[in-house]
XYZ file of C-alpha atoms in Angstrom:
752
model
C 133.583 61.532 67.867
C 134.290 65.066 67.390
C 133.661 64.185 63.789
C 129.407 63.835 64.826
C 129.359 66.829 66.434
C 128.491 69.184 63.695
C 126.308 67.013 63.007
C 124.303 66.270 66.180
C 124.134 70.221 66.638
C 122.448 70.151 63.245
C 119.410 68.119 64.801
C 118.735 69.659 67.475
C 118.803 72.503 65.843
C 116.651 71.112 63.421
C 114.428 69.609 65.946
C 112.944 72.656 67.255
C 110.616 73.137 64.122
C 110.712 69.337 62.309
C 108.606 66.885 63.531
C 106.421 63.652 62.459
C 103.779 64.207 59.699
C 100.387 64.927 61.078
C 98.988 61.559 58.904
C 102.219 59.794 61.435
C 100.461 61.072 64.101
C 96.620 60.769 63.473
C 97.664 56.688 63.002
C 99.841 55.898 65.742
C 97.068 57.519 68.155
C 96.754 54.746 70.833
C 94.123 54.550 73.111
C 96.099 51.561 75.601
C 98.990 53.457 75.160
C 100.412 54.351 79.165
C 99.764 58.325 79.571
C 103.233 59.230 79.065
C 102.683 57.798 75.247
C 99.954 59.873 74.674
C 100.672 62.625 76.466
C 103.716 62.888 74.178
C 101.082 62.742 71.204
C 99.167 65.003 72.129
C 102.519 67.514 72.807
C 104.068 66.632 69.554
C 100.121 67.129 67.471
C 100.128 70.970 69.070
C 103.989 71.338 67.334
C 102.398 70.229 64.306
C 99.979 72.863 64.864
C 102.778 75.257 65.837
C 104.999 74.340 62.507
C 105.769 77.326 59.845
C 104.221 76.931 56.299
C 100.647 76.497 54.697
C 99.040 73.465 54.190
C 97.913 73.045 50.280
C 94.444 71.393 49.927
C 92.645 72.548 46.694
C 89.607 71.025 47.860
C 89.327 67.644 50.191
C 86.006 67.078 49.398
C 86.588 66.391 45.420
C 90.545 66.288 45.586
C 89.771 62.866 47.519
C 91.544 63.138 50.825
C 91.749 60.066 52.156
C 94.147 57.093 53.383
C 94.964 53.612 53.140
C 93.748 52.777 55.852
C 95.538 49.143 55.732
C 99.011 50.945 55.697
C 97.927 53.899 57.912
C 99.953 56.226 55.248
C 97.774 59.831 54.542
C 99.302 62.686 51.668
C 100.952 65.198 54.051
C 100.685 68.695 51.280
C 102.689 71.302 52.424
C 102.779 73.491 48.922
C 101.085 76.536 49.284
C 97.819 77.546 49.669
C 95.312 79.692 51.618
C 91.382 77.701 50.118
C 89.990 74.935 52.664
C 86.892 73.122 52.247
C 84.185 75.347 50.353
C 81.617 74.606 52.534
C 83.927 76.124 55.054
C 84.710 78.995 52.933
C 83.062 82.527 54.200
C 83.496 83.065 57.780
C 86.215 80.605 58.169
C 89.346 82.265 55.741
C 89.667 86.075 57.868
C 90.655 83.640 61.316
C 92.549 80.793 59.502
C 94.309 83.614 57.232
C 95.188 85.733 60.901
C 96.169 82.425 63.096
C 97.622 79.805 60.647
C 97.114 77.556 63.219
C 93.766 77.639 62.512
C 94.400 76.175 59.308
C 96.181 72.721 60.046
C 93.490 72.853 62.904
C 90.713 72.256 60.233
C 92.616 70.338 57.929
C 94.010 68.118 60.829
C 88.980 67.559 62.017
C 89.423 67.260 57.699
C 91.394 64.208 56.910
C 89.914 62.528 60.937
C 86.074 62.859 59.220
C 87.298 61.241 55.940
C 89.347 58.601 58.266
C 86.743 57.139 61.176
C 89.053 54.106 61.891
C 91.684 57.021 62.817
C 88.892 59.628 64.403
C 87.823 56.897 66.536
C 91.509 55.866 67.729
C 92.040 59.780 68.336
C 88.870 60.571 69.687
C 89.483 57.513 72.494
C 92.774 58.808 73.409
C 92.100 62.197 74.562
C 89.156 61.029 76.362
C 91.559 58.233 78.021
C 93.871 61.272 78.749
C 91.134 63.491 80.280
C 90.275 60.747 82.183
C 93.356 59.739 83.348
C 94.444 63.412 84.438
C 94.356 65.678 86.604
C 91.550 68.392 85.107
C 91.382 70.442 88.412
C 94.997 70.938 88.457
C 94.390 72.954 84.986
C 91.402 74.878 86.599
C 92.863 75.962 89.810
C 96.281 76.094 89.734
C 97.951 76.362 86.404
C 98.831 80.151 86.763
C 99.446 80.300 90.479
C 102.411 80.244 92.225
C 102.525 76.742 94.701
C 104.459 78.577 96.988
C 103.077 80.626 99.346
C 105.719 83.042 99.370
C 107.899 85.285 97.667
C 110.814 83.719 97.642
C 109.561 80.459 96.773
C 107.459 81.127 94.125
C 110.523 83.229 92.518
C 112.875 79.707 93.102
C 110.400 77.702 91.427
C 110.011 80.291 88.331
C 113.655 79.610 88.531
C 113.383 75.922 87.890
C 110.900 75.558 86.135
C 112.573 77.790 83.205
C 115.474 75.271 83.815
C 113.726 72.162 84.289
C 110.244 71.374 82.188
C 107.825 69.030 83.844
C 107.313 65.962 82.918
C 105.041 64.606 80.049
C 104.088 61.357 81.979
C 102.331 63.832 84.663
C 99.289 63.453 85.820
C 98.381 67.499 86.445
C 97.471 68.146 82.768
C 98.509 71.846 83.710
C 101.836 70.442 82.687
C 100.596 68.419 79.991
C 99.445 72.010 79.187
C 102.482 74.022 80.039
C 104.195 71.574 77.360
C 101.673 71.855 74.487
C 100.805 75.814 74.890
C 104.311 77.448 74.537
C 103.713 80.728 72.713
C 102.765 83.499 73.214
C 100.871 84.276 70.262
C 98.374 80.939 71.432
C 95.908 82.455 73.378
C 94.943 85.055 70.615
C 94.426 81.791 68.124
C 92.700 79.802 71.293
C 90.457 82.585 71.571
C 90.086 83.864 68.162
C 88.339 80.017 67.147
C 85.203 80.278 64.772
C 82.405 77.375 65.683
C 83.534 76.116 61.772
C 86.692 74.845 64.611
C 85.094 74.546 68.136
C 81.763 71.902 66.713
C 84.050 69.806 65.130
C 86.035 69.132 68.334
C 83.776 69.021 70.416
C 81.671 66.167 68.154
C 84.866 64.666 68.329
C 85.161 64.219 71.584
C 82.001 63.088 71.795
C 82.521 60.547 68.773
C 81.874 56.777 69.294
C 81.537 56.678 73.249
C 82.396 53.613 74.452
C 80.160 52.381 77.541
C 83.226 51.606 79.077
C 84.774 54.750 78.922
C 84.825 56.858 82.286
C 85.350 60.124 80.971
C 81.957 61.808 79.905
C 81.037 65.704 78.359
C 79.149 66.956 80.883
C 81.980 65.694 83.934
C 83.315 69.134 83.135
C 80.254 70.686 85.168
C 81.639 69.397 88.464
C 84.804 69.825 87.283
C 84.776 73.168 87.833
C 82.750 73.163 90.240
C 85.466 71.532 92.068
C 88.118 73.714 90.394
C 85.895 77.232 92.033
C 85.309 75.354 95.701
C 89.109 75.303 96.075
C 90.119 77.943 94.619
C 87.045 79.458 97.375
C 88.866 77.959 100.479
C 92.118 79.478 98.937
C 90.904 83.188 98.927
C 89.572 82.180 102.303
C 92.375 81.002 104.376
C 94.472 84.544 102.466
C 91.390 86.782 103.750
C 91.144 85.353 107.305
C 95.400 84.951 107.529
C 96.708 87.181 110.700
C 98.485 89.440 107.869
C 95.924 90.032 105.912
C 93.061 90.391 109.141
C 95.119 92.875 111.135
C 94.958 95.686 108.066
C 91.949 95.819 107.222
C 89.400 97.361 109.316
C 88.314 95.700 112.930
C 85.016 94.122 112.682
C 83.527 90.169 114.208
C 85.392 87.044 111.825
C 81.210 86.156 110.926
C 80.917 89.519 109.487
C 84.072 88.658 106.998
C 83.367 88.239 103.167
C 85.891 85.897 103.606
C 84.408 83.791 106.378
C 81.581 83.780 104.533
C 83.049 82.781 100.898
C 82.986 79.250 102.158
C 79.543 78.998 102.867
C 77.754 80.417 100.338
C 79.750 77.935 97.965
C 78.412 75.270 99.758
C 74.691 76.336 99.598
C 75.943 77.120 95.287
C 77.034 73.274 95.453
C 73.836 71.910 97.250
C 71.590 73.798 94.751
C 73.516 72.418 91.836
C 73.187 68.327 92.820
C 69.491 68.571 93.957
C 69.344 69.791 90.607
C 70.428 66.992 88.946
C 69.929 64.883 91.993
C 67.298 62.600 89.357
C 69.969 62.605 86.857
C 72.531 60.115 85.750
C 74.743 62.249 84.602
C 75.635 65.657 86.177
C 74.510 68.899 84.831
C 76.692 70.089 81.484
C 77.653 73.674 80.457
C 73.842 74.277 80.046
C 73.204 70.710 78.147
C 70.538 68.415 79.769
C 67.581 69.372 81.687
C 67.323 67.775 84.868
C 63.816 65.293 85.069
C 62.023 67.201 87.794
C 58.715 68.874 87.307
C 58.765 71.892 85.665
C 57.607 74.318 88.751
C 60.615 72.562 90.992
C 63.373 72.737 88.377
C 62.571 76.667 87.759
C 62.419 76.969 91.293
C 65.766 75.207 91.563
C 67.444 77.209 88.718
C 66.090 81.129 90.642
C 67.404 79.491 93.669
C 70.699 78.341 92.411
C 71.165 82.346 90.098
C 70.524 84.020 93.760
C 73.157 81.950 95.309
C 75.716 82.427 92.187
C 74.967 86.159 92.634
C 75.296 86.050 96.226
C 78.845 84.955 96.208
C 79.604 87.730 93.245
C 78.693 90.281 95.655
C 81.330 88.242 98.702
C 83.678 87.993 95.512
C 83.495 91.950 95.597
C 83.434 92.777 98.472
C 86.919 90.710 98.774
C 88.824 93.046 96.394
C 87.123 95.670 98.466
C 89.036 94.381 100.978
C 92.045 93.697 98.636
C 92.448 97.621 98.322
C 91.848 98.215 101.763
C 95.298 96.213 102.379
C 96.534 98.269 99.157
C 95.756 101.454 101.041
C 97.037 100.187 104.744
C 100.334 99.302 103.170
C 100.841 102.528 101.041
C 100.732 104.560 104.144
C 102.298 102.651 107.018
C 105.117 100.873 104.743
C 105.062 98.004 102.024
C 105.734 94.057 102.743
C 106.697 92.207 99.590
C 105.437 88.905 100.844
C 101.916 90.470 102.182
C 101.641 92.244 97.874
C 103.017 88.724 97.341
C 99.364 86.813 98.882
C 97.768 89.839 98.368
C 98.504 89.859 94.183
C 97.467 85.846 94.322
C 94.446 86.118 96.179
C 93.394 88.678 93.574
C 94.205 86.095 90.640
C 92.423 83.773 92.527
C 89.772 85.595 92.226
C 89.401 86.355 88.871
C 90.075 82.747 88.760
C 86.636 82.119 89.829
C 84.713 84.311 87.797
C 86.404 83.267 84.759
C 85.156 79.174 86.236
C 81.787 80.810 87.097
C 81.447 82.155 83.663
C 82.262 79.356 81.824
C 80.258 77.403 84.135
C 76.720 79.302 83.678
C 77.580 80.377 80.676
C 75.336 79.175 77.310
C 78.127 78.779 74.025
C 79.333 76.389 76.017
C 82.223 76.121 73.581
C 83.480 78.909 72.789
C 82.833 79.855 76.432
C 85.374 77.337 77.079
C 88.031 78.743 74.330
C 87.907 81.507 75.514
C 88.610 80.313 79.548
C 91.236 77.950 77.609
C 93.101 81.731 76.466
C 92.745 82.826 79.468
C 94.185 80.084 80.878
C 97.352 80.358 79.050
C 97.608 83.588 79.446
C 98.375 82.780 83.168
C 100.274 80.439 82.483
C 102.584 82.336 81.156
C 102.709 85.054 83.429
C 103.511 82.309 85.928
C 106.356 80.810 84.350
C 108.188 85.211 83.995
C 110.200 86.118 86.618
C 110.101 89.415 85.567
C 106.134 89.238 85.970
C 106.870 87.916 89.816
C 108.981 90.726 90.439
C 106.878 93.661 88.543
C 104.181 92.543 90.950
C 105.578 91.931 93.421
C 108.240 95.749 94.077
C 105.708 97.261 92.205
C 103.866 99.174 95.234
C 107.565 98.935 97.389
C 108.642 101.117 94.773
C 106.235 103.289 94.712
C 106.394 103.582 98.352
C 110.267 104.498 97.725
C 110.249 106.660 94.374
C 107.520 108.517 96.670
C 109.743 108.872 100.298
C 111.987 110.155 97.358
C 109.716 112.285 96.228
C 108.905 114.285 99.619
C 112.596 114.736 100.055
C 113.592 115.713 96.222
C 111.169 118.394 96.557
C 113.246 120.221 98.635
C 115.893 120.290 96.241
C 114.482 122.353 93.736
C 114.945 126.091 94.412
C 112.310 128.174 92.460
C 112.397 131.515 93.810
C 115.710 133.281 94.323
C 115.791 133.505 97.561
C 115.791 129.069 97.069
C 118.285 129.891 94.345
C 120.711 131.638 97.164
C 119.794 129.020 99.111
C 120.817 126.073 97.708
C 124.211 127.940 97.017
C 125.416 128.094 100.451
C 123.954 124.479 101.520
C 126.587 123.652 98.953
C 129.176 125.737 99.068
C 129.319 123.988 102.793
C 128.843 120.451 100.851
C 132.313 121.317 98.944
C 134.145 122.630 102.249
C 133.571 119.113 103.780
C 134.500 117.148 100.866
C 137.880 118.929 100.647
C 138.381 117.291 104.221
C 137.024 114.467 102.971
C 139.545 114.468 99.498
C 142.761 114.549 101.692
C 141.267 112.193 103.836
C 141.600 109.987 100.999
C 144.380 110.917 99.976
C 145.957 109.896 103.244
C 144.632 106.314 102.965
C 145.595 105.807 99.497
C 148.721 106.732 100.297
C 149.386 104.247 103.492
C 149.220 101.370 100.782
C 146.988 98.926 102.970
C 145.215 96.060 101.432
C 142.825 96.590 98.430
C 139.789 95.375 101.086
C 140.908 97.328 103.824
C 141.808 100.789 101.831
C 138.812 100.072 100.564
C 136.666 100.103 103.379
C 138.471 103.128 105.588
C 137.346 104.785 101.804
C 134.247 104.052 102.823
C 134.033 104.758 105.714
C 135.620 108.889 105.042
C 133.322 108.863 102.205
C 129.994 108.105 104.978
C 131.480 109.971 107.519
C 131.335 113.369 105.733
C 128.400 112.744 103.792
C 126.524 111.928 107.153
C 128.321 115.825 108.085
C 126.310 117.168 105.049
C 123.508 115.533 106.621
C 123.330 117.300 110.243
C 124.626 120.278 108.934
C 122.430 120.387 105.648
C 124.999 120.206 103.404
C 124.184 119.246 100.133
C 126.403 117.358 97.701
C 124.814 118.293 93.552
C 125.320 115.181 92.252
C 122.746 113.112 95.553
C 120.654 115.760 94.516
C 119.434 113.785 91.248
C 118.343 111.232 92.039
C 115.926 112.903 94.990
C 114.280 115.171 92.779
C 113.200 112.425 89.179
C 110.739 111.224 90.990
C 109.223 114.589 92.060
C 109.357 115.913 88.669
C 107.679 112.487 87.353
C 105.099 112.783 90.109
C 103.978 115.944 88.435
C 103.531 113.945 84.830
C 99.913 112.873 86.881
C 98.482 117.020 85.313
C 100.855 117.581 82.394
C 98.174 116.727 80.053
C 96.202 120.044 80.874
C 97.996 123.459 79.538
C 98.704 124.190 83.451
C 100.028 121.134 83.726
C 102.144 121.026 81.028
C 103.229 124.795 81.750
C 103.945 124.319 85.449
C 105.853 120.713 84.301
C 108.315 122.031 82.104
C 109.105 125.518 84.904
C 109.333 122.366 87.589
C 112.411 120.786 84.565
C 113.838 124.684 84.197
C 113.995 124.864 87.944
C 115.478 121.074 88.279
C 118.321 122.104 86.105
C 118.987 125.711 87.562
C 118.828 124.132 90.867
C 121.391 121.198 89.665
C 123.703 123.632 87.878
C 123.773 125.949 91.207
C 124.765 122.364 93.167
C 127.433 121.635 91.291
C 128.779 125.641 91.362
C 128.482 125.623 94.757
C 130.336 122.835 95.331
C 133.072 123.206 93.303
C 132.752 127.081 93.830
C 134.651 125.898 97.580
C 136.241 122.475 96.738
C 138.400 123.705 94.329
C 140.120 126.568 96.170
C 140.036 124.885 99.937
C 141.701 122.120 98.202
C 144.471 124.157 96.544
C 144.792 126.626 99.147
C 145.561 123.489 101.909
C 148.302 122.120 99.302
C 150.067 125.879 99.210
C 149.754 126.416 102.264
C 151.312 122.877 104.014
C 153.649 123.032 101.143
C 154.732 126.651 102.641
C 154.647 125.444 106.371
C 156.191 122.284 106.321
C 158.472 122.827 102.850
C 156.643 119.181 101.538
C 154.115 118.471 99.263
C 150.967 116.307 100.621
C 150.981 113.965 97.524
C 154.273 112.921 95.296
C 154.235 114.743 91.837
C 154.348 110.999 90.472
C 150.790 111.098 91.942
C 149.618 114.383 90.603
C 150.427 113.030 86.991
C 149.149 109.919 87.854
C 145.817 111.693 89.680
C 145.267 114.132 86.231
C 146.211 111.056 83.504
C 143.373 109.169 85.255
C 140.506 112.203 85.160
C 141.191 112.563 81.112
C 138.465 111.866 78.752
C 140.556 110.012 76.688
C 140.481 106.656 78.765
C 137.587 105.089 81.039
C 136.334 108.055 82.830
C 132.916 108.288 81.021
C 132.352 104.650 81.731
C 133.581 105.109 85.304
C 131.542 108.295 86.099
C 127.879 106.682 84.427
C 128.557 103.324 87.000
C 129.422 106.004 89.987
C 126.066 107.172 88.857
C 124.252 103.719 88.598
C 125.605 104.016 92.436
C 123.873 107.160 93.805
C 120.663 106.095 92.640
C 121.376 102.779 94.354
C 121.713 104.655 97.592
C 118.349 106.219 97.012
C 116.459 103.346 97.094
C 118.034 102.361 99.707
C 117.615 105.462 101.315
C 113.662 105.025 100.381
C 113.722 101.265 101.498
C 114.571 102.731 104.773
C 112.106 104.901 105.286
C 109.400 102.127 104.552
C 110.618 99.770 106.867
C 110.841 102.402 109.666
C 107.411 102.855 108.942
C 106.000 99.616 108.692
C 107.118 97.768 111.157
C 106.129 100.700 113.334
C 109.603 101.871 115.006
C 108.013 105.172 115.751
C 105.308 103.980 118.378
C 107.937 101.193 119.190
C 110.414 103.922 120.834
C 108.218 106.777 121.963
C 106.301 104.108 123.928
C 109.610 101.881 125.589
C 108.827 101.418 128.963
C 112.568 101.963 129.638
C 113.374 105.218 127.798
C 110.327 107.061 129.294
C 111.733 105.839 132.607
C 114.945 107.588 131.353
C 114.208 110.428 129.022
C 110.807 110.763 130.159
C 107.822 110.598 127.980
C 109.045 114.186 125.682
C 112.293 112.612 125.632
C 111.216 108.979 124.191
C 109.101 111.100 121.608
C 111.817 112.990 120.573
C 113.861 110.339 119.980
C 111.285 108.540 117.529
C 111.105 111.816 116.176
C 114.952 112.192 115.170
C 114.686 108.538 113.571
C 111.586 109.525 111.936
C 113.086 112.336 110.164
C 116.662 111.728 110.082
C 116.397 107.257 109.383
C 115.831 107.461 105.346
C 119.109 109.934 104.962
C 121.743 107.889 107.490
C 120.662 105.223 105.683
C 121.257 106.497 102.111
C 124.038 108.192 102.823
C 126.083 105.481 105.002
C 125.474 102.942 101.874
C 126.421 106.067 99.469
C 129.812 106.503 101.334
C 130.126 102.545 101.622
C 129.563 101.490 98.452
C 131.739 104.430 96.225
C 134.990 102.613 99.081
C 134.337 99.123 98.785
C 132.639 98.678 95.722
C 135.693 99.455 93.272
C 137.379 97.133 95.742
C 135.353 94.107 95.480
C 135.134 94.295 91.274
C 139.201 94.864 91.630
C 138.853 91.905 93.285
C 137.157 89.884 90.076
C 140.146 91.343 87.403
C 136.829 93.693 86.461
C 138.803 97.396 87.281
C 136.255 100.261 88.797
C 137.767 103.957 90.488
C 135.265 106.641 91.745
C 134.664 109.243 89.815
C 132.737 112.106 91.125
C 133.150 115.116 89.903
C 132.989 117.553 93.625
C 135.941 114.436 94.831
C 137.700 114.874 91.477
C 137.501 118.776 91.137
C 139.073 118.798 94.856
C 142.002 116.234 93.795
C 142.556 118.323 90.527
C 143.315 121.299 92.832
C 145.270 119.157 95.223
C 146.978 118.293 91.489
C 147.779 121.597 90.338
C 149.301 123.117 94.202
C 152.029 120.274 93.613
C 152.528 120.623 89.987
C 152.413 124.374 89.828
C 150.832 126.449 87.544
C 153.074 125.133 84.600
C 150.405 122.052 84.792
C 147.805 124.623 82.930
C 149.985 124.304 79.969
C 150.031 120.468 80.045
C 147.324 118.345 77.842
C 146.549 116.150 80.193
C 145.122 118.814 82.793
C 142.759 120.072 80.152
C 142.003 116.689 79.226
C 141.077 116.260 83.153
C 139.221 118.879 83.041
C 137.067 117.737 79.967
C 136.889 113.719 81.924
C 135.166 116.526 85.004
C 132.994 117.956 83.155
C 132.052 114.365 81.438
C 131.391 113.249 85.650
C 128.969 116.269 85.776
C 126.742 115.267 83.406
C 127.072 111.333 83.662
C 126.626 111.265 87.971
C 123.580 113.427 87.567
C 122.057 112.295 84.415
C 122.370 108.675 85.222
C 121.342 108.647 88.055
C 118.245 111.165 87.162
C 117.460 108.925 84.200
C 117.413 105.616 86.773
C 115.298 107.428 89.238
C 112.880 109.244 86.747
C 111.918 105.404 84.760
C 111.529 103.627 88.328
C 109.209 106.563 89.072
C 107.051 106.685 86.079
C 107.216 102.445 86.169
C 106.483 102.859 89.741
C 102.946 104.992 89.594
C 101.973 103.093 86.069
C 102.094 106.922 84.446
C 101.396 107.069 80.085
C 104.326 109.179 79.424
C 102.665 112.195 77.937
C 103.461 113.532 73.695
C 107.158 113.779 73.988
C 107.475 115.917 71.160
C 104.860 117.872 72.663
C 107.285 118.008 76.070
C 110.347 118.640 74.054
C 108.867 121.764 71.882
C 107.598 123.312 75.312
C 110.829 122.718 76.802
C 112.658 124.002 74.263
C 110.410 127.234 73.443
C 110.842 128.055 77.184
C 114.364 127.662 77.206
C 114.546 129.779 73.472
C 112.744 132.805 75.191
C 113.909 132.441 78.680
C 118.060 131.249 78.442
C 118.812 132.567 81.592
C 116.577 131.211 83.384
C 118.551 127.590 83.172
C 121.500 129.047 85.050
C 119.090 132.211 86.999
C 116.034 131.950 88.805
C 113.371 134.964 87.799
C 113.080 138.152 89.582
C 109.330 137.078 90.056
C 108.649 133.723 89.819
C 105.769 132.133 91.256
C 105.543 128.965 93.202
C 103.168 126.452 92.537
C 105.235 122.934 94.559
C 103.748 119.444 94.444
C 102.757 117.925 97.364
C 103.380 114.359 97.682
C 100.799 113.063 99.130
C 101.466 111.668 102.869
C 102.667 108.912 103.613
C 103.358 108.921 107.162
C 101.855 106.260 109.716
């Protein structure tokens, strides 16, 4: 058994690219086989089209590409070649060289042309498969999420990634998924030349028997049925409570979603009236209705008017979708509603595509374009990343703009603001000194890891909340707030004035971060050191043991895991800014300000003005409270949780670590300054400052750029301008200019 495993593994790997020869596939076409067998036959043909390598046919006309029908053997020629039949030379060769599947498809069609019995069996097998399958599922549902909610669509895509659809399903969309598995399929299908499209159309119509149900002209009805189904789905979404309450109030009869159904019924009635006297429905501009010429022209004009009216309603539906996005942008974003609107817009686009195909004069070419668009949509519908990007993009933008409003206050552009930032940072350092000693008390109690982590998190959270309400600042929290502000200014970085302002903002940001870190350390170090020395002088005892002091210095060494821990701490700092933005969006989405301001019991207890003040307090402070609480709890609990899973992690925060080093020096004395462990700890603390700030800023900046869909200007040009400013004004990185022209960027107002 074990000896056969390598053989099985080799066969498994080889099966990815190997497959049956095309002559064996064509000779085995069986229109009477079960649907699963015919579907598997089509999948194998699609796999053959995707296989690598090229085909060699010197000239199929003269080389005698024939088959012995009695034995069912046809030559599979595999050496390299660039030419096909002489009659297909010039216009087709360019696409054949660019798209290898064109070469293989041309060779397949030529084999069928020279073997009429194969061609008849293949044509009947194709028609029987289309007759037994649900074509509307391909046109209407392929590329569309089946579930109405985001979570259901996410689970569906995970299941699809793990479990492919079964080949015996009647849904043509499942067969479509199994046949077109490459990201390049849409390109070569859309580029199919007439020299390939016309033989494909002729193959489908080849020797149609009187007992066959499928006819090419039924595609027109399938397109019409798919459009009607999509119109009903769009109307249902547009008339739902979640969508209707976010539109400008109007009567139901005036809603374009309500009028869509009637417009579609009018098109269907006109279409059926146009074809009432024919045995087959009107194909894609193919047959002529057997009615009088004036009546036919009147019906054509009427049909064109109905289609134009439907397209007008579709444009109004798209306008309504933009209005909903504007409402969500102002009043809070719901992922579920964004998902429904995204799905509705995809259905609107699909209706337009089906209408174009239904009315197109170049029937085969329009069908190829539609097929390529279905391939793109189908692949996107299976992508989890595409779902997350489309559903969370607006929520991310909302959270980013919330951070941008806060971050503008953390950029000091003149000396007054610079001094104010120093004072705020100094206050933050003073509070952090108390936090350091409480942390040592918690760790010295030797509690259970999870309990210790929870108490440490509460300690951090309470200190951060105290800083928030005293208007102090912690340096490493600022980058996640200021990065969206900088990204927001990239909008105007394409002009010389905008570029100059962007560079000034970057320099001001660096200067402000330096001031914040300096202000934090300016107080946390001397206060922690003085507290240890004072305690030792008064009580002749140390706040921590000498062993703990040595361990503290060694744990902060640059030679250890400090840089990794500092970078991950920057991720936690960024995560807290996300939760802060989410809280503000949640507050606006559920209109908690109005709920509190008009609450009956609050108004009776505190009065109208008191209830309004309570609402204003939460509006100002909810995001800050959530951000500080989440950051504190994450800094305490995440190390305990990861350590429980054998993933050791410790918080490495520059301000907290500086205070811990000061305590260690107070315990060990001035002799500690002569040790290598002290200076490695200093180097490690410097790396914390860089990584705490750099990682949180980089993550927030990238999210801001992606959420706004910005195309970053030429980075080399930006770098040149920034470095020119640094070289000409190096002190501007540390101190603001004596006179500064203040030009503040104002983020859009997102308050409800």
